[in-house]
Each structure stands twice: as C-alpha cells, then as structure tokens.
C-alpha cells in the first residue's frame, strides 16, 4: 500500500470516528483501530489529532467542491445544486456531524476558531462565485451566500434531529426565494 493510500485510509477512518464519537471522545487508538493501522503510523502522517481533524474536513469539503469544479455555472441548475446539498443530510449525515463538531470546538477554543472561521469563509466564497455569475448584477452576493450557508446547516440539523421535519418543502421554499432574489 502506498503512502497516499495509507494516509487516505487514516483520513477515512478519522471521518467515521470523529463523526460518531466526537472530537473530544475520539482517540488516536480508536482511529488506528478503525483504519487497521498502528497509532504510530497516524503520528507519522499527522502531528496531532487537531491536524487530523482539519485534514478530514478539508478532504470532505474538497470532494463536494470538486463536484462543480470545471463546470460552467450556466450548466449547473441552482435547483439541482440545492437538491444535492439537501441530500447530504440524509446520504452523508457524518459530514454535517463533523461540521457541527467543528463549530462547537471553534466556539470553545481560540486556536480552532481561526480554522473554523476559514472553513466558513471558504464556504461563503464557494457559493458567492456561482451566484455572482448567475445574477450578473451588483447585488450583495456575500450576504446571500452567508444566508444560504446558514440555511443549509440549519435545515440539515433540523432533519437530523427531527425525522418528521419536511426538508423537501423547506428546500422548495428556499429555492423559490433564491430564484426571486436572483431575478430581482
């Protein structure tokens, strides 16, 4: 197995362990067991658990961003994009659990807060660029991107905690609001 394969195996295992146990309850031993590697190998690739946490977050976030890279914004329907983001709460709830874990850690730890603020900034930026191209007008795109990011996180949280929550209806309304705003 190559170095990159081993590193990826550790990141994949960490994702599962952090999402299910939380950062504070996860140990390097837990991650090593899940990855079927020795704890020493984890320390070879990552200096500490915090670095591993952010490596996991970056890997997962890049995977979602890469779905749209290289595509012309005109070829990507905003409604298809909203549907894909909505589906994450059901198809990949671990991703949201990781986000909420990061938010909680960022609120409690100044060092982590900077990294979490950067993650949020990158999320707003990744939404702002296509929105600007879609609107074509000088609008407060940063503001709408911030609101959308909060909506995505908040709607997923509601769905994860309340199985009866109608996320489809909420996203339908959100899509209509975005369409009205962009066509204004």
mmCIF file of C-alpha atoms in Angstrom:
data_model
loop_
_atom_site.group_PDB
_atom_site.id
_atom_site.type_symbol
_atom_site.label_atom_id
_atom_site.label_comp_id
_atom_site.label_asym_id
_atom_site.label_seq_id
_atom_site.Cartn_x
_atom_site.Cartn_y
_atom_site.Cartn_z
ATOM 1 C CA UNK A 1 0.000 0.000 0.000
ATOM 2 C CA UNK A 2 1.368 3.411 -0.977
ATOM 3 C CA UNK A 3 1.918 6.283 1.438
ATOM 4 C CA UNK A 4 -1.034 8.149 -0.060
ATOM 5 C CA UNK A 5 -3.271 5.085 0.326
ATOM 6 C CA UNK A 6 -2.285 4.758 3.986
ATOM 7 C CA UNK A 7 -2.873 8.441 4.608
ATOM 8 C CA UNK A 8 -6.259 8.246 2.904
ATOM 9 C CA UNK A 9 -7.196 5.185 4.955
ATOM 10 C CA UNK A 10 -6.422 7.165 8.116
ATOM 11 C CA UNK A 11 -8.476 10.150 6.923
ATOM 12 C CA UNK A 12 -11.443 7.905 6.055
ATOM 13 C CA UNK A 13 -11.285 6.179 9.431
ATOM 14 C CA UNK A 14 -10.944 9.501 11.243
ATOM 15 C CA UNK A 15 -14.016 10.806 9.459
ATOM 16 C CA UNK A 16 -16.084 7.902 10.785
ATOM 17 C CA UNK A 17 -14.682 8.073 14.305
ATOM 18 C CA UNK A 18 -14.950 11.874 14.667
ATOM 19 C CA UNK A 19 -18.477 11.909 13.254
ATOM 20 C CA UNK A 20 -19.681 9.124 15.534
ATOM 21 C CA UNK A 21 -17.753 9.762 18.753
ATOM 22 C CA UNK A 22 -16.991 13.453 18.505
ATOM 23 C CA UNK A 23 -13.574 15.018 18.552
ATOM 24 C CA UNK A 24 -13.086 15.014 22.320
ATOM 25 C CA UNK A 25 -14.202 11.387 22.735
ATOM 26 C CA UNK A 26 -12.185 10.079 19.797
ATOM 27 C CA UNK A 27 -8.698 8.802 20.438
ATOM 28 C CA UNK A 28 -5.806 8.089 18.138
ATOM 29 C CA UNK A 29 -6.183 4.447 19.211
ATOM 30 C CA UNK A 30 -9.827 4.464 18.079
ATOM 31 C CA UNK A 31 -8.823 5.882 14.721
ATOM 32 C CA UNK A 32 -5.940 3.409 14.350
ATOM 33 C CA UNK A 33 -8.280 0.521 15.084
ATOM 34 C CA UNK A 34 -10.831 1.759 12.526
ATOM 35 C CA UNK A 35 -8.074 2.255 9.924
ATOM 36 C CA UNK A 36 -6.418 -1.054 10.800
ATOM 37 C CA UNK A 37 -3.054 0.655 11.317
ATOM 38 C CA UNK A 38 -0.818 1.296 14.303
ATOM 39 C CA UNK A 39 -1.218 4.525 16.298
ATOM 40 C CA UNK A 40 2.411 5.335 15.457
ATOM 41 C CA UNK A 41 1.559 5.422 11.760
ATOM 42 C CA UNK A 42 -1.075 8.070 12.427
ATOM 43 C CA UNK A 43 1.530 10.202 14.199
ATOM 44 C CA UNK A 44 3.853 9.703 11.232
ATOM 45 C CA UNK A 45 1.330 11.418 8.938
ATOM 46 C CA UNK A 46 -0.269 13.889 11.361
ATOM 47 C CA UNK A 47 1.408 15.764 14.192
ATOM 48 C CA UNK A 48 -1.717 15.664 16.381
ATOM 49 C CA UNK A 49 -5.435 14.970 16.493
ATOM 50 C CA UNK A 50 -6.277 18.586 15.644
ATOM 51 C CA UNK A 51 -4.287 18.451 12.404
ATOM 52 C CA UNK A 52 -6.046 15.197 11.563
ATOM 53 C CA UNK A 53 -9.451 16.781 12.215
ATOM 54 C CA UNK A 54 -8.780 19.611 9.780
ATOM 55 C CA UNK A 55 -7.312 17.218 7.212
ATOM 56 C CA UNK A 56 -10.558 15.262 7.329
ATOM 57 C CA UNK A 57 -12.647 18.422 6.994
ATOM 58 C CA UNK A 58 -10.568 19.661 4.060
ATOM 59 C CA UNK A 59 -10.731 16.311 2.291
ATOM 60 C CA UNK A 60 -14.506 16.052 2.571
ATOM 61 C CA UNK A 61 -15.061 19.705 1.652
ATOM 62 C CA UNK A 62 -12.816 19.397 -1.405
ATOM 63 C CA UNK A 63 -14.830 16.386 -2.525
ATOM 64 C CA UNK A 64 -18.010 18.433 -2.511
ATOM 65 C CA UNK A 65 -16.350 21.419 -4.194
ATOM 66 C CA UNK A 66 -14.872 19.190 -6.903
ATOM 67 C CA UNK A 67 -18.361 18.127 -7.965
ATOM 68 C CA UNK A 68 -18.745 21.554 -9.513
ATOM 69 C CA UNK A 69 -15.193 22.462 -10.499
ATOM 70 C CA UNK A 70 -14.618 22.895 -14.178
ATOM 71 C CA UNK A 71 -18.330 23.228 -14.886
ATOM 72 C CA UNK A 72 -19.748 26.388 -16.370
ATOM 73 C CA UNK A 73 -22.159 27.925 -13.877
ATOM 74 C CA UNK A 74 -24.754 28.178 -16.662
ATOM 75 C CA UNK A 75 -24.656 24.366 -16.986
ATOM 76 C CA UNK A 76 -25.423 23.827 -13.303
ATOM 77 C CA UNK A 77 -29.001 24.404 -12.269
ATOM 78 C CA UNK A 78 -29.377 26.175 -8.916
ATOM 79 C CA UNK A 79 -32.190 23.751 -8.127
ATOM 80 C CA UNK A 80 -30.009 20.725 -8.867
ATOM 81 C CA UNK A 81 -27.344 22.206 -6.620
ATOM 82 C CA UNK A 82 -29.860 22.807 -3.825
ATOM 83 C CA UNK A 83 -31.103 19.228 -4.224
ATOM 84 C CA UNK A 84 -27.557 17.872 -3.967
ATOM 85 C CA UNK A 85 -26.852 19.919 -0.851
ATOM 86 C CA UNK A 86 -30.185 18.860 0.699
ATOM 87 C CA UNK A 87 -29.423 15.201 0.018
ATOM 88 C CA UNK A 88 -26.237 15.402 2.135
ATOM 89 C CA UNK A 89 -28.239 15.477 5.367
ATOM 90 C CA UNK A 90 -29.683 12.052 4.540
ATOM 91 C CA UNK A 91 -26.917 10.490 2.461
ATOM 92 C CA UNK A 92 -23.899 11.809 4.365
ATOM 93 C CA UNK A 93 -25.003 12.922 7.841
ATOM 94 C CA UNK A 94 -21.456 12.342 9.085
ATOM 95 C CA UNK A 95 -20.408 15.402 7.088
ATOM 96 C CA UNK A 96 -22.845 17.577 8.995
ATOM 97 C CA UNK A 97 -21.928 15.951 12.307
ATOM 98 C CA UNK A 98 -18.317 16.903 11.563
ATOM 99 C CA UNK A 99 -19.353 20.487 10.763
ATOM 100 C CA UNK A 100 -21.321 20.829 13.984
ATOM 101 C CA UNK A 101 -18.428 19.332 15.922
ATOM 102 C CA UNK A 102 -16.091 21.890 14.352
ATOM 103 C CA UNK A 103 -18.468 24.747 15.149
ATOM 104 C CA UNK A 104 -18.692 23.637 18.765
ATOM 105 C CA UNK A 105 -14.919 23.298 19.067
ATOM 106 C CA UNK A 106 -14.406 26.683 17.428
ATOM 107 C CA UNK A 107 -16.661 28.345 19.965
ATOM 108 C CA UNK A 108 -14.595 26.917 22.812
ATOM 109 C CA UNK A 109 -11.037 27.064 21.510
ATOM 110 C CA UNK A 110 -9.420 30.203 20.066
ATOM 111 C CA UNK A 111 -6.876 28.245 18.005
ATOM 112 C CA UNK A 112 -9.568 26.143 16.380
ATOM 113 C CA UNK A 113 -11.818 29.190 15.986
ATOM 114 C CA UNK A 114 -9.495 30.654 13.350
ATOM 115 C CA UNK A 115 -9.575 27.455 11.315
ATOM 116 C CA UNK A 116 -13.375 27.163 11.574
ATOM 117 C CA UNK A 117 -13.768 30.799 10.529
ATOM 118 C CA UNK A 118 -11.639 29.989 7.478
ATOM 119 C CA UNK A 119 -13.829 26.983 6.645
ATOM 120 C CA UNK A 120 -16.928 29.168 6.818
ATOM 121 C CA UNK A 121 -15.270 31.864 4.726
ATOM 122 C CA UNK A 122 -14.361 29.287 2.075
ATOM 123 C CA UNK A 123 -17.960 28.035 2.097
ATOM 124 C CA UNK A 124 -19.313 31.545 1.526
ATOM 125 C CA UNK A 125 -16.789 32.104 -1.239
ATOM 126 C CA UNK A 126 -17.686 28.848 -2.975
ATOM 127 C CA UNK A 127 -21.324 29.965 -3.001
ATOM 128 C CA UNK A 128 -20.598 33.581 -3.938
ATOM 129 C CA UNK A 129 -18.783 32.901 -7.196
ATOM 130 C CA UNK A 130 -21.560 30.994 -8.981
ATOM 131 C CA UNK A 131 -24.239 33.260 -7.504
ATOM 132 C CA UNK A 132 -22.456 36.299 -8.897
ATOM 133 C CA UNK A 133 -22.297 34.711 -12.333
ATOM 134 C CA UNK A 134 -25.969 33.719 -12.161
ATOM 135 C CA UNK A 135 -27.203 37.118 -11.035
ATOM 136 C CA UNK A 136 -24.960 39.164 -13.303
ATOM 137 C CA UNK A 137 -25.928 42.221 -11.285
ATOM 138 C CA UNK A 138 -24.221 44.063 -8.485
ATOM 139 C CA UNK A 139 -26.031 42.546 -5.528
ATOM 140 C CA UNK A 140 -24.974 41.675 -2.030
ATOM 141 C CA UNK A 141 -23.852 38.211 -3.087
ATOM 142 C CA UNK A 142 -21.692 37.758 0.013
ATOM 143 C CA UNK A 143 -24.791 38.376 2.124
ATOM 144 C CA UNK A 144 -26.952 35.862 0.261
ATOM 145 C CA UNK A 145 -24.115 33.309 0.342
ATOM 146 C CA UNK A 146 -23.899 33.744 4.130
ATOM 147 C CA UNK A 147 -27.636 33.263 4.493
ATOM 148 C CA UNK A 148 -27.619 30.186 2.263
ATOM 149 C CA UNK A 149 -24.767 28.613 4.205
ATOM 150 C CA UNK A 150 -26.693 29.156 7.441
ATOM 151 C CA UNK A 151 -29.827 27.708 5.850
ATOM 152 C CA UNK A 152 -28.018 24.592 4.636
ATOM 153 C CA UNK A 153 -26.521 23.915 8.060
ATOM 154 C CA UNK A 154 -29.721 24.756 9.922
ATOM 155 C CA UNK A 155 -32.032 22.719 7.702
ATOM 156 C CA UNK A 156 -29.730 19.695 7.910
ATOM 157 C CA UNK A 157 -29.631 19.988 11.694
ATOM 158 C CA UNK A 158 -33.415 20.070 11.847
ATOM 159 C CA UNK A 159 -33.677 16.992 9.619
ATOM 160 C CA UNK A 160 -31.069 15.051 11.546
ATOM 161 C CA UNK A 161 -32.750 15.756 14.883
ATOM 162 C CA UNK A 162 -36.381 15.581 13.738
ATOM 163 C CA UNK A 163 -37.090 12.779 11.280
ATOM 164 C CA UNK A 164 -40.579 14.250 10.693
ATOM 165 C CA UNK A 165 -39.175 17.602 9.555
ATOM 166 C CA UNK A 166 -40.143 18.221 5.920
ATOM 167 C CA UNK A 167 -36.792 19.218 4.475
ATOM 168 C CA UNK A 168 -38.102 18.867 0.918
ATOM 169 C CA UNK A 169 -40.689 21.574 1.499
ATOM 170 C CA UNK A 170 -38.136 23.817 3.182
ATOM 171 C CA UNK A 171 -35.716 23.489 0.265
ATOM 172 C CA UNK A 172 -38.506 24.121 -2.214
ATOM 173 C CA UNK A 173 -39.275 27.404 -0.476
ATOM 174 C CA UNK A 174 -35.566 28.224 -0.216
ATOM 175 C CA UNK A 175 -35.162 27.612 -3.955
ATOM 176 C CA UNK A 176 -38.056 29.944 -4.718
ATOM 177 C CA UNK A 177 -36.565 32.635 -2.504
ATOM 178 C CA UNK A 178 -33.182 32.353 -4.209
ATOM 179 C CA UNK A 179 -34.830 32.496 -7.623
ATOM 180 C CA UNK A 180 -36.782 35.622 -6.676
ATOM 181 C CA UNK A 181 -33.628 37.260 -5.334
ATOM 182 C CA UNK A 182 -31.538 36.413 -8.390
ATOM 183 C CA UNK A 183 -34.238 37.610 -10.808
ATOM 184 C CA UNK A 184 -34.917 40.831 -8.918
#
